[in-house]
Structure formats: structure tokens, C-alpha cells
Short mmCIF file of C-alpha atoms in Angstrom, two decimals:
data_model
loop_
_atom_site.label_atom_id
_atom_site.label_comp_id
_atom_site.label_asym_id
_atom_site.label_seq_id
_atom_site.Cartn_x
_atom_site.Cartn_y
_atom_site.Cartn_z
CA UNK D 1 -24.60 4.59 4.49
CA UNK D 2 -27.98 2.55 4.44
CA UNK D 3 -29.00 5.15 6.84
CA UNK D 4 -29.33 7.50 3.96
CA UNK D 5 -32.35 4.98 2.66
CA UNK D 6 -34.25 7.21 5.70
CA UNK D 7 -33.18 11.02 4.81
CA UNK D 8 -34.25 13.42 2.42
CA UNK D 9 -36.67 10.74 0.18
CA UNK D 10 -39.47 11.81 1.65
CA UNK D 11 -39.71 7.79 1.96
CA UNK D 12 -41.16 7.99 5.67
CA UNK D 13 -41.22 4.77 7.61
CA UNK D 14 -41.33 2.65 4.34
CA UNK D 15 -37.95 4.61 3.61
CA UNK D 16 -36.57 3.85 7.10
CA UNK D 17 -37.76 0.00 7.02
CA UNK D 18 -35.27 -0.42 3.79
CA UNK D 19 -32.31 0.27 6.30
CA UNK D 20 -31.30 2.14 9.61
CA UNK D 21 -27.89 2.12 11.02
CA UNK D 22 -28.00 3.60 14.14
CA UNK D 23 -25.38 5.70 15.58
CA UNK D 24 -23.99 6.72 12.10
CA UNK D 25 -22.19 9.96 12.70
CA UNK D 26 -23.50 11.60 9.13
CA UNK D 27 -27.30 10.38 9.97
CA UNK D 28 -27.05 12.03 13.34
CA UNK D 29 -26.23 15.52 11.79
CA UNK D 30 -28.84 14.82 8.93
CA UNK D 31 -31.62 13.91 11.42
CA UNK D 32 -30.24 17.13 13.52
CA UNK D 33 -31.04 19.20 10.57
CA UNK D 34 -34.55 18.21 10.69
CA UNK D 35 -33.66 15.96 6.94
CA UNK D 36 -35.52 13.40 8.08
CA UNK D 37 -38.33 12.75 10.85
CA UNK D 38 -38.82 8.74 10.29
CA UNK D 39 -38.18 7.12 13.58
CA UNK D 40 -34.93 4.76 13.80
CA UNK D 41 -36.02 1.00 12.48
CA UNK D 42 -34.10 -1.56 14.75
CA UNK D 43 -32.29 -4.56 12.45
CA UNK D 44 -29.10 -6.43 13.16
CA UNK D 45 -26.66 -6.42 10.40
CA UNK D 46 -27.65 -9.73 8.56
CA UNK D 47 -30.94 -7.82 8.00
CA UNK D 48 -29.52 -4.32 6.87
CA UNK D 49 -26.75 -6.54 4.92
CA UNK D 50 -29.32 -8.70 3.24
CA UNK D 51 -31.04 -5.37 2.12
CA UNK D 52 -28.01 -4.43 0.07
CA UNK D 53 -27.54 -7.33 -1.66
CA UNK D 54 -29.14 -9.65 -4.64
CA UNK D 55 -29.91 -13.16 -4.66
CA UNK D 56 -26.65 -13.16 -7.04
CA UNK D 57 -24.30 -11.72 -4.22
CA UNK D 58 -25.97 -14.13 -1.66
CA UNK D 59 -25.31 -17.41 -4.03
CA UNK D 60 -21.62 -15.82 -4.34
CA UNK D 61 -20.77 -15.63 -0.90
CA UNK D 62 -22.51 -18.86 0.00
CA UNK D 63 -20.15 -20.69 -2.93
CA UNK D 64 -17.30 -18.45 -0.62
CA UNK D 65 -18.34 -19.78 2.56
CA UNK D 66 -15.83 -22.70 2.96
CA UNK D 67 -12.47 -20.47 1.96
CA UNK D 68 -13.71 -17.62 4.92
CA UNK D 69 -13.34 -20.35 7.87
CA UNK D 70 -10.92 -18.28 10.11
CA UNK D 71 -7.56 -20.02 10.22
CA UNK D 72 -6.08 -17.79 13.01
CA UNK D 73 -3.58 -20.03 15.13
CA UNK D 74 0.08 -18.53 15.40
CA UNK D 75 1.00 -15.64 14.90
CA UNK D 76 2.57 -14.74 11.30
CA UNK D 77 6.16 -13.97 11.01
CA UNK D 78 7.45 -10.39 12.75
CA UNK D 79 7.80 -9.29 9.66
CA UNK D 80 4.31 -9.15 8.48
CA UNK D 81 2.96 -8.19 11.58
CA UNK D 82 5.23 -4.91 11.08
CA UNK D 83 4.31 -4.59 7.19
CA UNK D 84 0.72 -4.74 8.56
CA UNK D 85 1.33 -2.25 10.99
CA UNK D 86 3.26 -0.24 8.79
CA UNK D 87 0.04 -0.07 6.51
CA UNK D 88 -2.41 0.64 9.19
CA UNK D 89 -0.41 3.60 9.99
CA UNK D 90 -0.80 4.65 6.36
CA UNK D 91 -4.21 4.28 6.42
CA UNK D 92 -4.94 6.37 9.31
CA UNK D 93 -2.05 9.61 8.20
CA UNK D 94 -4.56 9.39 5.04
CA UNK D 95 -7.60 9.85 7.30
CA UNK D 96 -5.66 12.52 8.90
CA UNK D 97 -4.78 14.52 6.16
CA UNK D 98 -8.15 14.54 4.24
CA UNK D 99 -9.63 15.54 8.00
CA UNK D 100 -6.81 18.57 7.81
CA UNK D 101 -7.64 19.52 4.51
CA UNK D 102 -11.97 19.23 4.63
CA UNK D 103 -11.58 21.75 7.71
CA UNK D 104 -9.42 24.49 5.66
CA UNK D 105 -11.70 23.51 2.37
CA UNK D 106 -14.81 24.49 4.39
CA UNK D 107 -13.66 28.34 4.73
CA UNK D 108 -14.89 29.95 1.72
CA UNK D 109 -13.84 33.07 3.28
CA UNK D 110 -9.99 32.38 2.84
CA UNK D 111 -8.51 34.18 0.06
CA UNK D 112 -8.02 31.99 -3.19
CA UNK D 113 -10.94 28.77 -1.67
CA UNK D 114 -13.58 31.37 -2.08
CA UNK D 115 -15.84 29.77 -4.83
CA UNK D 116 -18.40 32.52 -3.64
CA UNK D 117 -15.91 35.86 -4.14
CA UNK D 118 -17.60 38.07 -0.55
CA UNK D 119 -17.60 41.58 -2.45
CA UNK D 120 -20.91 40.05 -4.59
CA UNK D 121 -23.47 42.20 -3.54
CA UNK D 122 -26.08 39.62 -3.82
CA UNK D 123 -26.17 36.17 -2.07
CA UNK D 124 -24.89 33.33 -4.19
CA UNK D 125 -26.74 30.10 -5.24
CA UNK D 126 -26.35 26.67 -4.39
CA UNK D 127 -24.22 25.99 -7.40
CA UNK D 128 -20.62 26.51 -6.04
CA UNK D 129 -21.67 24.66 -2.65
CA UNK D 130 -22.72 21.49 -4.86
CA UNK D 131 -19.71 21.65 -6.73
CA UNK D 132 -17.35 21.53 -4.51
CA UNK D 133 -19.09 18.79 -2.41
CA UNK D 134 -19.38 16.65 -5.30
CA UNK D 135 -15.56 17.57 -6.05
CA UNK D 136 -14.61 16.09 -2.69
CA UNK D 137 -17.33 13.21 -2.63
CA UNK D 138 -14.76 11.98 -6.36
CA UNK D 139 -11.67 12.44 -4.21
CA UNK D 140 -13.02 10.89 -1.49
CA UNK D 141 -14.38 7.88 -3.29
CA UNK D 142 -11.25 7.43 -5.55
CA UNK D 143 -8.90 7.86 -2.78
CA UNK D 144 -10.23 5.79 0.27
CA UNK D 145 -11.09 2.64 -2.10
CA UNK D 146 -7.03 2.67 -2.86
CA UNK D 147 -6.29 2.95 0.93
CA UNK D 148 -8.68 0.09 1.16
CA UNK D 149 -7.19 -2.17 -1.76
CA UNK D 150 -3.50 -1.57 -0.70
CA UNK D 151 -4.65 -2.24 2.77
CA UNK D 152 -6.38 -5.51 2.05
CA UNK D 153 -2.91 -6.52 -0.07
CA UNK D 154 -1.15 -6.33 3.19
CA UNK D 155 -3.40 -8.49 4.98
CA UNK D 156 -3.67 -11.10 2.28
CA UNK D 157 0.31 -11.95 2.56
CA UNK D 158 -0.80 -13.51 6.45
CA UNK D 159 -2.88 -16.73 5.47
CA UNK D 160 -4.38 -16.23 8.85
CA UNK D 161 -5.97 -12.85 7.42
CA UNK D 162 -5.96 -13.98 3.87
CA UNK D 163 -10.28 -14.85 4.35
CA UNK D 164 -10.70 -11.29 5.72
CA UNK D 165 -9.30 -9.61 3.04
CA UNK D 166 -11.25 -11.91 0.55
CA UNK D 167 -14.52 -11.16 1.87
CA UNK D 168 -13.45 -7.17 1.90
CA UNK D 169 -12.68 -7.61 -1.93
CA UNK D 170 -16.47 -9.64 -2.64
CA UNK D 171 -18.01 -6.97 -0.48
CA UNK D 172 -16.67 -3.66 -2.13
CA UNK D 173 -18.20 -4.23 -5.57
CA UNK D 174 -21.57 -5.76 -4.32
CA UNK D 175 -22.48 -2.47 -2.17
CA UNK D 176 -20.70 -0.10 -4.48
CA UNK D 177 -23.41 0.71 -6.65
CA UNK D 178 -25.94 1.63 -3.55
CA UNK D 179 -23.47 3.39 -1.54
CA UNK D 180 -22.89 5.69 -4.33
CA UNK D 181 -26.36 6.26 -5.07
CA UNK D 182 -27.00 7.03 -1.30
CA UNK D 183 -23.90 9.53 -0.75
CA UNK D 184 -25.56 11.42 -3.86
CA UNK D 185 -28.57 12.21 -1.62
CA UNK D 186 -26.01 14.18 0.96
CA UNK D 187 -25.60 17.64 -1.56
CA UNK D 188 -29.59 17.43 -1.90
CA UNK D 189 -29.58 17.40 2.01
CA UNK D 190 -27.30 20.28 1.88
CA UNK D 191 -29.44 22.54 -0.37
CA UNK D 192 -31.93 21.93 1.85
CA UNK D 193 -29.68 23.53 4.61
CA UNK D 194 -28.45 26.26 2.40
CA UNK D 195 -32.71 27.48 1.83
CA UNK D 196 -32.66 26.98 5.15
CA UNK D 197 -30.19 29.49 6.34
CA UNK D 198 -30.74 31.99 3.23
CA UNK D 199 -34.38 32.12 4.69
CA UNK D 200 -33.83 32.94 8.11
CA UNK D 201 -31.65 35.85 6.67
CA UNK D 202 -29.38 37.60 8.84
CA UNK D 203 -28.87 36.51 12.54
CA UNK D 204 -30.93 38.70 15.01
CA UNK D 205 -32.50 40.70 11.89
CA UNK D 206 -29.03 42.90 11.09
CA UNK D 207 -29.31 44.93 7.79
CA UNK D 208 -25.92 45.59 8.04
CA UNK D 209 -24.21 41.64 7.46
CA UNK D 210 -26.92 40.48 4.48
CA UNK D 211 -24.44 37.47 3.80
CA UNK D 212 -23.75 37.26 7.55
CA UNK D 213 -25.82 33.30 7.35
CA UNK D 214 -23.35 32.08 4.64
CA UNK D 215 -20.96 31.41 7.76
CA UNK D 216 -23.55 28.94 9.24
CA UNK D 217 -23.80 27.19 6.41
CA UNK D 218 -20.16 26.62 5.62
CA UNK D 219 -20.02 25.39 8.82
CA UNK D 220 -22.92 23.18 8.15
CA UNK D 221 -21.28 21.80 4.45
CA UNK D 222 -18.10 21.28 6.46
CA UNK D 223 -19.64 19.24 9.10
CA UNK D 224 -21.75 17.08 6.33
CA UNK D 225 -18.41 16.43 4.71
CA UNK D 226 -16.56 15.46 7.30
CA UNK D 227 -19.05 12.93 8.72
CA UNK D 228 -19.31 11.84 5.51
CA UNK D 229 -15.50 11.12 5.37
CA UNK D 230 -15.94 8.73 8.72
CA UNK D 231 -18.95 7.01 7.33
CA UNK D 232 -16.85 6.33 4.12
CA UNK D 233 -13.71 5.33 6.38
CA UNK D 234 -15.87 2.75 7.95
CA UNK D 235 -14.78 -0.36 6.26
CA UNK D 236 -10.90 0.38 6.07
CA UNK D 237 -11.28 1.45 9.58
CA UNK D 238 -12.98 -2.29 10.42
CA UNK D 239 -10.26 -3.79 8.83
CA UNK D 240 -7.29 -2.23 10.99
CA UNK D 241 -9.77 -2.83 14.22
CA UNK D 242 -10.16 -6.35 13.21
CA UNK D 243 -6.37 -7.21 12.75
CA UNK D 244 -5.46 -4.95 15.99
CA UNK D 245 -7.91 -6.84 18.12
CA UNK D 246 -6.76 -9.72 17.17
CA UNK D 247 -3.14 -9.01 17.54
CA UNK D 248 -4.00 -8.14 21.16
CA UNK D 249 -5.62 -11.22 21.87
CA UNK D 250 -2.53 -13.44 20.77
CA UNK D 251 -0.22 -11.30 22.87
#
């Protein structure tokens, strides 16, 4: 997310210095589009953390410190480790589904998801795009921070996982405020590809298909919102790693 910082500000390399993660799926496809042309800045994550948060967050987790000491010895009882993996698998049929569903949202063209009806005669605006987006950015965000909560519940019952989920519940609310701000800046990106494509009209020139680019760009808004969906995931996804890796090095 504190990729973002580096796309569509117009920020340049002082907007890039505030925080670069490379690899990020969403910044690839943003930097594809030609969003933003600010070379990558290099930082290892206690610099691109300590961008995100306040000398208030940093005096909290300090005064956290002692109670995140790893206390991983034996394993917990077979029980847990099957609740936990019980809610892992939650976790990732969620991810699943809102994957299924973002691919079928993203055709306007199907009968009854149209919020562009085709038999306009002229192109639409932005609008109904930037609706939708920002209808799925609420679901998103609602949705993937309960995933997140139930999944750090399930961790807490295992003292051995009890400082991981403790840190994931300081964490949340510190970076909450920023991430949102940042995912805001994805529809802007998106207008930017919708001028983009209404521009360059019709592919190879064709009179006869004047709405013919509105394909591309679905494509494109389906694409943004599905990387976006993985960059959210991030966090409940570094959870399950987390316990699964260590799971595998007990065994």
C-alpha cells in the first residue's frame, strides 16, 4: 500500500522517498499503466514501517515490546492446531470467493451488472466506473478486516501465537488511516486509464464499434481491483504463512 505514496501524486522522487514496496502486485499494474514514472526507492521494512507511523505508535509498541518475546516451544494441543487450521481455510474460501465474484463484477457487458446500459449511443463517463470501484473498495475493507479479527481470535487461544496476534491488533488501527487514504488514490488512477482508452478511440480506427475501447478498460478496472484485493489480503495472508511455517518447522 505505501507504494501508492509513488503513483498518481505527481509527487516524483520526493513522492517515492515517502515509501516503495517493491514487488507489490497493484504498483506493478499502476507503474504498467504509465501512473507513475518515479524510479523504485530501496528501504527495508523498519524504514517503510517507521514512515507509517507517529512517535505515539512507536512509544506504544516499545511499552509492547516485552509481551511480543516469542514463546514458541511445544506444540499447542491438536485441537487448536485444527481450530487454527480450520480458520485458515476460512480465510482463504473468502479470498476465493471475492476473486470469483471481482472477475464476473468486471463484465459490464452481462445483462443486469451493466451500470453503463450498451444501446447508449454515446460513450459513458467515469461516474459508474468510480462507483462501483468505490462500492467494492467498502466491501472489501469491511469484509477482509473481519476475516482478519476472527482470524487473529483463533491464534490468540495458542499462548505460543498469543504475541502475534497482539501485534496484528496494535498494527491494524495505527496504519488504518494511511492505507485508506492511499487505496483512495486507485479510482483516480483508473480515470486516468478510462481518458486514456476513450482517447485512443476505437482499436485500429473502426467507425463501426465507437464503444469498442470500453472492453479494454473493464479489463483494466478488473485487473486494478483484483490486485487491489491481494495487496489488501496481505496481512491476513502473513498471518496464516506465519503460523503454517511454523507448524512445519515443529513437525
Amino acid at each position: 500500500v505505501a507504494a501508492l505514496n509513488a503513483t498518481g501524486t505527481g509527487g516524483g522522487q520526493a513522492a517515492a522517498a515517502r515509501g516503495t514496496v517493491a514487488g507489490s502486485g497493484l504498483v506493478r499494474l499502476l507503474s504498467g499503466w504509465g501512473v507513475s514514472e518515479s524510479p523504485p526507492v530501496r528501504q527495508d521494512f523498519a524504514e517503510r514501517l517507521s514512515l507509517w507511523l507517529g512517535p505515539t505508535d512507536a512509544m506504544r509498541l516499545r511499552a509492547l515490546q516485552p509481551s511480543l518475546r516469542p514463546r514458541l516451544g511445544a506444540p499447542g494441543p491438536a485441537l487448536e492446531t485444527q481450530r487454527l487450521a480450520a480458520a485458515c481455510a476460512v480465510a482463504q474460501q473468502a479470498w476465493v470467493g471475492w476473486r470469483q465474484r471481482i472477475a464476473v463484477a468486471g463484465r459490464f457487458e452481462s445483462e443486469g451488472d451493466d451500470p453503463v446500459p450498451r444501446h447508449e449511443a454515446d460513450a459513458p463517463g467515469f461516474a459508474p466506473y468510480r462507483l462501483a470501484y468505490l462500492d467494492w473498495q467498502r466491501e472489501l475493507d469491511a469484509g477482509i478486516a473481519t476475516v482478519r479479527a476472527q482470524l487473529r481470535q483463533a491464534l490468540a487461544r495458542e499462548a505460543a501465537w498469543r504475541p502475534l496476534a497482539t501485534l496484528d491488533a496494535v498494527l491494524e488501527p495505527m496504519t488504518a488511516a494511511r492505507a485508506n487514504k492511499l487505496w483512495g488514490l486507485v479510482p483516480q488512477c483508473l480515470e486516468q486509464r478510462f481518458r486514456h482508452w476513450r482517447d485512443a478511440g476505437p482499436p485500429g480506427g473502426g467507425a463501426d464499434t465507437p464503444r469498442a475501447w470500453l472492453a479494454h478498460f473493464e479489463a483494466d478496472w478488473t485487473a486494478a481491483l483484483l490486485a487491489e484485493l491481494d495487496a489488501r489480503w496481505e496481512p491476513v495472508q502473513g498471518l496464516m504463512d506465519a503460523w503454517r511455517n511454523e507448524i512445519e518447522t515443529r513437525q
